């Protein structure tokens, strides 16, 4: 069973019970209103092709899903180096679901509760806290209709989530002139000054190549914590922001989408390849990109697009993440992983590093299918 939906009684063609656009309402307003009225249902947020669904049960947030695949706790443990990909493969047969595997790892002393708490915080950041930064976002709420598919469960108190999300927005506004995106790269400055002990972990990761998001993954911190530390290092004059290489970013995206198209054709999925091409062109048009694709080749790039390098990265990452999520549902792991395998294996070291950094290529491969929450269906 891949997921479950509890539908409200009545006609499925009924429209949403609440809809609008963030601006007149903030996300905090919406979450608090649903919480205070103890509503059960699903809030859908749509910002371009970026989507998120938040499920409530009697006013409590219980589940979050996205158009792109949200990381599981096991995936985050692997990324943090607490568990190897090979070890995970060996344990999957005996412990096929996430809860069983986590219990086993705790009992064997392979991880400690603090490791899980750290990963849960990273999950919440990706799934919920980033939503407080969304602008020009449409929303709908359907009462009595709960979605539990392709997402992650949430157990943190909803009011706590709202307070923490609001606090982070205030700090991000302070960071934004220096760190407008987690795709910003930092390098060390040649100054002789002691490093504050609490910032040394992040300072040691600054190399002029890795961005905020990559450094966060390397040290197991949240992106917010990492950005705050880098901002403090910047204010101390110890590091400086480096604009990403625009030419390399465009080259990377061009190679990635052409590789995916070619592999889909070679795997005998020409219709999916055509749909991929059409979706790229539609995505580009709707998000102000100039890149266009025809017959599997990129015929126009974003060299002259009036968007910053970090804005390009964020949009490229979003498109690839949405497509990868779809491919993981459509195909078996051999096909899904193979769409970028050839490009990664034959790319130069710099492009390989960028493919990993921007998560175009999942070096660890697919992770266990996340467990879903069972529910019952009622009819009127």
Short mmCIF file of C-alpha atoms in Angstrom, two decimals:
data_model
loop_
_atom_site.label_atom_id
_atom_site.label_comp_id
_atom_site.label_asym_id
_atom_site.label_seq_id
_atom_site.Cartn_x
_atom_site.Cartn_y
_atom_site.Cartn_z
CA UNK A 1 0.00 0.00 0.00
CA UNK A 2 1.70 3.23 -1.15
CA UNK A 3 -0.43 5.62 0.85
CA UNK A 4 -3.84 6.34 2.24
CA UNK A 5 -6.47 9.01 1.94
CA UNK A 6 -9.40 9.67 4.23
CA UNK A 7 -12.08 11.42 2.21
CA UNK A 8 -14.87 13.52 3.54
CA UNK A 9 -18.43 12.37 2.92
CA UNK A 10 -20.25 13.87 0.03
CA UNK A 11 -19.55 14.78 -3.55
CA UNK A 12 -15.87 14.58 -4.56
CA UNK A 13 -16.46 17.46 -6.99
CA UNK A 14 -17.01 19.90 -4.13
CA UNK A 15 -14.48 22.72 -4.10
CA UNK A 16 -12.14 23.56 -1.23
CA UNK A 17 -13.59 24.82 2.03
CA UNK A 18 -11.04 27.65 2.12
CA UNK A 19 -8.79 29.11 -0.56
CA UNK A 20 -6.77 32.21 -1.20
CA UNK A 21 -3.27 33.60 -1.52
CA UNK A 22 -0.69 34.27 1.15
CA UNK A 23 -0.33 37.98 1.62
CA UNK A 24 -3.65 38.91 3.11
CA UNK A 25 -3.12 35.78 5.22
CA UNK A 26 0.29 34.67 6.42
CA UNK A 27 1.19 31.02 6.84
CA UNK A 28 1.21 31.58 10.61
CA UNK A 29 -2.37 32.90 10.41
CA UNK A 30 -3.51 29.83 8.47
CA UNK A 31 -1.83 27.29 10.71
CA UNK A 32 -3.08 28.96 13.87
CA UNK A 33 -6.64 29.30 12.55
CA UNK A 34 -6.83 25.60 11.63
CA UNK A 35 -5.23 24.69 14.93
CA UNK A 36 -7.48 26.84 17.13
CA UNK A 37 -10.64 25.58 15.42
CA UNK A 38 -9.49 21.94 15.76
CA UNK A 39 -10.10 21.23 12.08
CA UNK A 40 -9.29 17.94 10.38
CA UNK A 41 -8.27 18.09 6.72
CA UNK A 42 -5.46 18.96 4.31
CA UNK A 43 -3.92 22.35 3.59
CA UNK A 44 -2.30 22.54 0.14
CA UNK A 45 0.26 25.26 -0.61
CA UNK A 46 1.27 25.96 -4.21
CA UNK A 47 4.11 28.25 -5.29
CA UNK A 48 4.69 27.69 -8.97
CA UNK A 49 5.60 24.01 -9.30
CA UNK A 50 6.63 23.85 -5.66
CA UNK A 51 3.86 22.24 -3.62
CA UNK A 52 3.33 21.10 -0.07
CA UNK A 53 0.41 19.39 1.65
CA UNK A 54 -0.06 19.62 5.41
CA UNK A 55 -2.50 17.21 7.03
CA UNK A 56 -4.29 18.12 10.26
CA UNK A 57 -6.12 15.92 12.73
CA UNK A 58 -8.29 17.91 15.12
CA UNK A 59 -6.05 20.93 14.64
CA UNK A 60 -2.71 19.13 15.03
CA UNK A 61 -0.26 18.83 12.14
CA UNK A 62 0.31 15.10 11.65
CA UNK A 63 1.76 14.65 8.14
CA UNK A 64 3.56 16.69 5.45
CA UNK A 65 4.22 15.78 1.80
CA UNK A 66 5.77 17.59 -1.16
CA UNK A 67 6.05 17.48 -4.93
CA UNK A 68 9.71 16.62 -4.46
CA UNK A 69 10.74 13.69 -2.26
CA UNK A 70 11.21 14.60 1.40
CA UNK A 71 14.21 12.95 3.10
CA UNK A 72 13.54 10.07 5.48
CA UNK A 73 15.27 9.75 8.85
CA UNK A 74 17.29 6.83 7.49
CA UNK A 75 18.43 8.87 4.49
CA UNK A 76 19.53 11.71 6.75
CA UNK A 77 21.46 9.29 8.97
CA UNK A 78 23.31 8.02 5.89
CA UNK A 79 24.05 11.54 4.71
CA UNK A 80 25.40 12.41 8.16
CA UNK A 81 27.72 9.39 8.05
CA UNK A 82 25.99 7.62 10.96
CA UNK A 83 25.08 4.72 8.69
CA UNK A 84 26.72 3.51 5.49
CA UNK A 85 24.85 2.67 2.32
CA UNK A 86 26.29 -0.85 2.34
CA UNK A 87 25.25 -1.39 5.96
CA UNK A 88 21.76 -0.16 5.13
CA UNK A 89 21.41 -2.68 2.30
CA UNK A 90 22.38 -5.50 4.64
CA UNK A 91 19.83 -4.46 7.28
CA UNK A 92 16.87 -3.84 4.94
CA UNK A 93 15.91 -7.50 4.55
CA UNK A 94 15.54 -7.99 8.31
CA UNK A 95 14.15 -4.52 9.05
CA UNK A 96 12.12 -3.38 6.02
CA UNK A 97 10.35 -0.44 7.71
CA UNK A 98 11.96 2.68 9.14
CA UNK A 99 10.71 2.31 12.72
CA UNK A 100 12.04 -1.24 13.02
CA UNK A 101 15.41 -0.25 11.58
CA UNK A 102 15.77 2.75 13.89
CA UNK A 103 14.94 0.59 16.92
CA UNK A 104 17.57 -1.95 15.86
CA UNK A 105 20.22 0.75 15.39
CA UNK A 106 19.45 2.22 18.82
CA UNK A 107 19.55 -1.16 20.54
CA UNK A 108 22.89 -2.01 18.92
CA UNK A 109 24.35 1.37 19.87
CA UNK A 110 24.96 2.33 16.23
CA UNK A 111 23.11 5.59 16.83
CA UNK A 112 21.92 7.51 19.89
CA UNK A 113 18.60 9.32 20.46
CA UNK A 114 20.33 12.65 19.79
CA UNK A 115 21.11 11.48 16.24
CA UNK A 116 17.40 10.90 15.58
CA UNK A 117 16.42 14.23 17.12
CA UNK A 118 18.94 16.02 14.93
CA UNK A 119 17.55 14.31 11.83
CA UNK A 120 13.96 15.11 12.83
CA UNK A 121 14.94 18.77 13.09
CA UNK A 122 16.41 18.59 9.59
CA UNK A 123 13.18 16.99 8.34
CA UNK A 124 11.07 19.75 9.85
CA UNK A 125 13.29 22.37 8.25
CA UNK A 126 12.87 20.92 4.76
CA UNK A 127 9.18 20.07 5.16
CA UNK A 128 7.76 22.97 7.17
CA UNK A 129 10.10 25.75 8.27
CA UNK A 130 11.08 26.68 4.71
CA UNK A 131 7.38 27.29 4.00
CA UNK A 132 7.44 30.43 6.14
CA UNK A 133 9.71 31.99 3.49
CA UNK A 134 7.29 31.30 0.61
CA UNK A 135 5.80 34.35 -1.08
CA UNK A 136 3.06 34.74 -3.69
CA UNK A 137 1.71 31.35 -2.67
CA UNK A 138 -1.80 30.00 -3.29
CA UNK A 139 -3.50 27.79 -0.73
CA UNK A 140 -6.56 25.58 -0.38
CA UNK A 141 -7.96 23.72 2.60
CA UNK A 142 -10.26 20.72 2.32
CA UNK A 143 -11.92 19.76 5.57
CA UNK A 144 -12.28 16.05 6.33
CA UNK A 145 -9.85 14.95 3.59
CA UNK A 146 -6.53 13.71 4.95
CA UNK A 147 -3.56 12.69 2.79
CA UNK A 148 -0.88 10.27 3.99
CA UNK A 149 1.31 9.48 0.99
CA UNK A 150 4.91 10.17 -0.05
CA UNK A 151 5.60 12.35 2.98
CA UNK A 152 6.72 12.25 6.58
CA UNK A 153 4.79 12.07 9.88
CA UNK A 154 4.98 15.03 12.26
CA UNK A 155 4.70 14.75 16.03
CA UNK A 156 5.84 18.24 17.13
CA UNK A 157 3.18 20.52 18.63
CA UNK A 158 1.71 22.81 15.95
CA UNK A 159 2.03 25.98 18.03
CA UNK A 160 5.71 25.22 18.58
CA UNK A 161 6.15 24.83 14.81
CA UNK A 162 4.50 28.21 14.19
CA UNK A 163 6.62 30.00 16.80
CA UNK A 164 9.85 28.45 15.53
CA UNK A 165 8.99 29.11 11.88
CA UNK A 166 8.18 32.75 12.59
CA UNK A 167 11.41 33.20 14.56
CA UNK A 168 13.45 31.75 11.71
CA UNK A 169 11.84 34.09 9.18
CA UNK A 170 12.91 37.10 11.26
CA UNK A 171 16.52 35.84 11.33
CA UNK A 172 16.54 34.88 7.63
CA UNK A 173 15.56 38.48 6.81
CA UNK A 174 18.70 39.54 8.65
CA UNK A 175 20.85 36.97 6.77
CA UNK A 176 19.33 37.54 3.32
CA UNK A 177 21.56 40.41 2.10
CA UNK A 178 24.55 38.05 2.54
CA UNK A 179 22.84 34.66 2.18
CA UNK A 180 19.86 35.02 -0.19
CA UNK A 181 19.87 31.28 -0.84
CA UNK A 182 21.36 28.11 0.66
CA UNK A 183 23.14 27.75 -2.69
CA UNK A 184 25.57 30.56 -1.78
CA UNK A 185 29.21 29.42 -1.59
CA UNK A 186 31.70 30.80 0.96
CA UNK A 187 35.48 30.97 1.02
CA UNK A 188 37.91 31.88 3.77
CA UNK A 189 39.50 35.33 3.94
CA UNK A 190 43.21 35.71 4.60
CA UNK A 191 42.99 37.24 8.05
CA UNK A 192 44.68 36.38 11.30
CA UNK A 193 41.95 36.16 13.88
CA UNK A 194 40.90 33.50 16.39
CA UNK A 195 37.88 31.39 15.42
CA UNK A 196 35.10 31.31 18.05
CA UNK A 197 34.96 27.67 19.27
CA UNK A 198 31.23 27.34 18.50
CA UNK A 199 31.86 28.37 14.87
CA UNK A 200 34.98 26.28 14.22
CA UNK A 201 33.03 23.23 12.96
CA UNK A 202 31.50 25.30 10.16
CA UNK A 203 34.66 27.32 9.48
CA UNK A 204 36.62 24.12 8.83
CA UNK A 205 34.14 23.18 6.07
CA UNK A 206 34.49 26.47 4.18
CA UNK A 207 36.54 25.77 1.06
CA UNK A 208 35.23 28.02 -1.70
CA UNK A 209 33.42 25.09 -3.36
CA UNK A 210 30.65 23.90 -1.04
CA UNK A 211 27.48 25.90 -0.53
CA UNK A 212 25.44 26.41 2.64
CA UNK A 213 23.24 23.36 2.04
CA UNK A 214 26.22 21.09 1.38
CA UNK A 215 28.09 22.24 4.47
CA UNK A 216 24.96 21.63 6.53
CA UNK A 217 24.76 18.05 5.20
CA UNK A 218 28.46 17.46 5.86
CA UNK A 219 28.29 18.44 9.54
CA UNK A 220 24.75 17.24 10.25
CA UNK A 221 23.41 20.71 11.10
CA UNK A 222 20.24 22.29 9.79
CA UNK A 223 20.62 24.77 6.94
CA UNK A 224 19.33 27.52 9.24
CA UNK A 225 21.98 26.79 11.90
CA UNK A 226 24.65 26.66 9.20
CA UNK A 227 23.55 29.93 7.60
CA UNK A 228 23.51 31.64 11.00
CA UNK A 229 27.06 30.43 11.73
CA UNK A 230 28.32 31.53 8.30
CA UNK A 231 26.68 34.92 8.76
CA UNK A 232 28.51 35.34 12.08
CA UNK A 233 31.79 34.32 10.42
CA UNK A 234 31.06 36.86 7.67
CA UNK A 235 30.44 39.61 10.21
CA UNK A 236 33.74 38.74 11.87
CA UNK A 237 35.49 39.16 8.52
CA UNK A 238 36.59 35.52 8.42
CA UNK A 239 34.69 34.41 5.31
CA UNK A 240 33.15 35.97 2.21
CA UNK A 241 30.42 34.92 -0.19
CA UNK A 242 31.39 33.69 -3.64
CA UNK A 243 28.91 33.88 -6.52
CA UNK A 244 28.35 30.41 -8.04
CA UNK A 245 29.81 29.84 -11.51
CA UNK A 246 26.86 30.69 -13.75
CA UNK A 247 28.36 29.08 -16.85
CA UNK A 248 29.04 25.82 -15.00
CA UNK A 249 25.55 25.78 -13.48
CA UNK A 250 23.93 26.14 -16.91
CA UNK A 251 26.28 23.50 -18.34
CA UNK A 252 25.38 21.13 -15.51
CA UNK A 253 21.64 21.53 -16.02
CA UNK A 254 21.96 21.14 -19.78
CA UNK A 255 23.93 17.90 -19.40
CA UNK A 256 21.51 16.62 -16.76
CA UNK A 257 18.27 17.10 -18.70
CA UNK A 258 19.77 15.81 -21.96
CA UNK A 259 21.11 12.75 -20.14
CA UNK A 260 17.71 12.02 -18.58
CA UNK A 261 15.96 12.33 -21.95
CA UNK A 262 18.48 10.07 -23.69
CA UNK A 263 18.33 7.40 -20.98
CA UNK A 264 14.51 7.40 -21.02
CA UNK A 265 14.64 6.70 -24.75
CA UNK A 266 17.30 4.00 -24.33
CA UNK A 267 15.22 2.36 -21.59
CA UNK A 268 12.36 2.31 -24.14
CA UNK A 269 10.22 5.02 -22.54
CA UNK A 270 9.91 7.51 -25.44
CA UNK A 271 6.55 8.84 -24.26
CA UNK A 272 7.93 9.60 -20.82
CA UNK A 273 10.91 11.30 -22.49
CA UNK A 274 8.59 13.50 -24.54
CA UNK A 275 6.55 14.35 -21.45
CA UNK A 276 9.77 15.22 -19.60
CA UNK A 277 10.75 17.60 -22.40
CA UNK A 278 7.31 19.21 -22.45
CA UNK A 279 7.34 19.65 -18.67
CA UNK A 280 10.77 21.28 -18.79
CA UNK A 281 9.58 23.81 -21.36
CA UNK A 282 6.39 24.50 -19.41
CA UNK A 283 8.30 24.82 -16.12
CA UNK A 284 10.80 27.22 -17.72
CA UNK A 285 8.05 29.41 -19.20
CA UNK A 286 6.16 29.61 -15.92
CA UNK A 287 9.25 30.46 -13.85
CA UNK A 288 10.89 33.04 -16.11
CA UNK A 289 13.61 30.75 -17.46
CA UNK A 290 14.72 30.92 -21.10
CA UNK A 291 15.97 27.35 -21.37
CA UNK A 292 14.09 25.32 -23.98
CA UNK A 293 14.40 21.73 -25.18
CA UNK A 294 13.47 20.10 -28.51
CA UNK A 295 13.99 16.50 -29.62
CA UNK A 296 16.07 15.77 -26.55
CA UNK A 297 18.49 18.66 -27.02
CA UNK A 298 18.68 21.98 -25.19
CA UNK A 299 18.29 24.56 -27.94
CA UNK A 300 18.24 27.66 -25.73
CA UNK A 301 19.94 28.29 -22.37
CA UNK A 302 19.68 30.77 -19.51
CA UNK A 303 22.87 32.67 -20.26
CA UNK A 304 20.85 35.86 -20.78
CA UNK A 305 18.12 35.15 -18.24
CA UNK A 306 17.83 38.10 -15.78
CA UNK A 307 18.02 35.81 -12.74
CA UNK A 308 20.91 35.46 -10.31
CA UNK A 309 23.04 32.34 -10.23
CA UNK A 310 21.48 31.24 -6.93
CA UNK A 311 17.98 31.76 -8.33
CA UNK A 312 18.88 29.57 -11.31
CA UNK A 313 20.21 26.85 -9.00
CA UNK A 314 17.09 26.90 -6.83
CA UNK A 315 14.81 26.54 -9.87
CA UNK A 316 16.96 23.86 -11.50
CA UNK A 317 17.07 21.90 -8.22
CA UNK A 318 13.29 22.14 -7.88
CA UNK A 319 12.65 20.83 -11.40
CA UNK A 320 15.09 17.93 -11.08
CA UNK A 321 13.75 17.04 -7.60
CA UNK A 322 10.14 16.92 -8.86
CA UNK A 323 11.14 14.78 -11.84
CA UNK A 324 13.26 12.42 -9.73
CA UNK A 325 10.34 11.94 -7.35
CA UNK A 326 8.11 11.02 -10.29
CA UNK A 327 10.69 8.62 -11.76
CA UNK A 328 11.10 6.85 -8.41
CA UNK A 329 7.37 6.17 -8.45
CA UNK A 330 7.20 5.12 -12.10
CA UNK A 331 10.26 2.91 -12.44
CA UNK A 332 12.18 0.24 -10.58
CA UNK A 333 15.45 1.34 -8.91
CA UNK A 334 17.65 0.18 -11.80
CA UNK A 335 15.90 2.55 -14.21
CA UNK A 336 15.36 5.42 -11.75
CA UNK A 337 19.00 5.44 -10.65
CA UNK A 338 20.30 4.77 -14.16
CA UNK A 339 18.86 7.96 -15.65
CA UNK A 340 21.85 9.96 -14.37
CA UNK A 341 24.33 7.15 -13.79
CA UNK A 342 26.19 7.47 -17.08
CA UNK A 343 26.50 11.24 -16.86
CA UNK A 344 27.87 11.06 -13.31
CA UNK A 345 30.36 8.28 -14.05
CA UNK A 346 31.82 10.08 -17.08
CA UNK A 347 31.70 13.68 -15.78
CA UNK A 348 34.86 15.47 -14.65
CA UNK A 349 35.42 15.72 -10.86
CA UNK A 350 34.08 19.28 -10.69
CA UNK A 351 30.79 18.37 -12.37
CA UNK A 352 30.51 15.23 -10.23
CA UNK A 353 30.85 17.37 -7.13
CA UNK A 354 28.16 19.76 -8.43
CA UNK A 355 25.82 16.87 -9.27
CA UNK A 356 26.10 15.66 -5.68
CA UNK A 357 25.98 19.12 -4.15
CA UNK A 358 22.78 20.11 -5.94
CA UNK A 359 21.30 16.63 -5.44
CA UNK A 360 20.86 15.97 -9.16
CA UNK A 361 22.42 12.58 -8.53
CA UNK A 362 21.66 10.47 -5.46
CA UNK A 363 24.98 8.83 -4.81
CA UNK A 364 23.51 6.49 -2.17
CA UNK A 365 20.70 5.33 -4.43
CA UNK A 366 17.14 4.71 -3.37
CA UNK A 367 16.24 4.37 0.27
CA UNK A 368 13.58 2.13 1.80
CA UNK A 369 10.04 2.98 0.92
CA UNK A 370 8.71 5.08 3.76
CA UNK A 371 5.89 3.55 5.81
CA UNK A 372 2.46 5.04 5.39
CA UNK A 373 -0.22 5.74 7.91
CA UNK A 374 -3.26 3.52 7.66
CA UNK A 375 -6.67 5.13 7.76
CA UNK A 376 -10.26 4.27 7.12
CA UNK A 377 -12.54 5.64 4.47
CA UNK A 378 -16.03 6.83 5.17
CA UNK A 379 -18.81 7.57 2.78
CA UNK A 380 -21.94 9.60 3.18
#
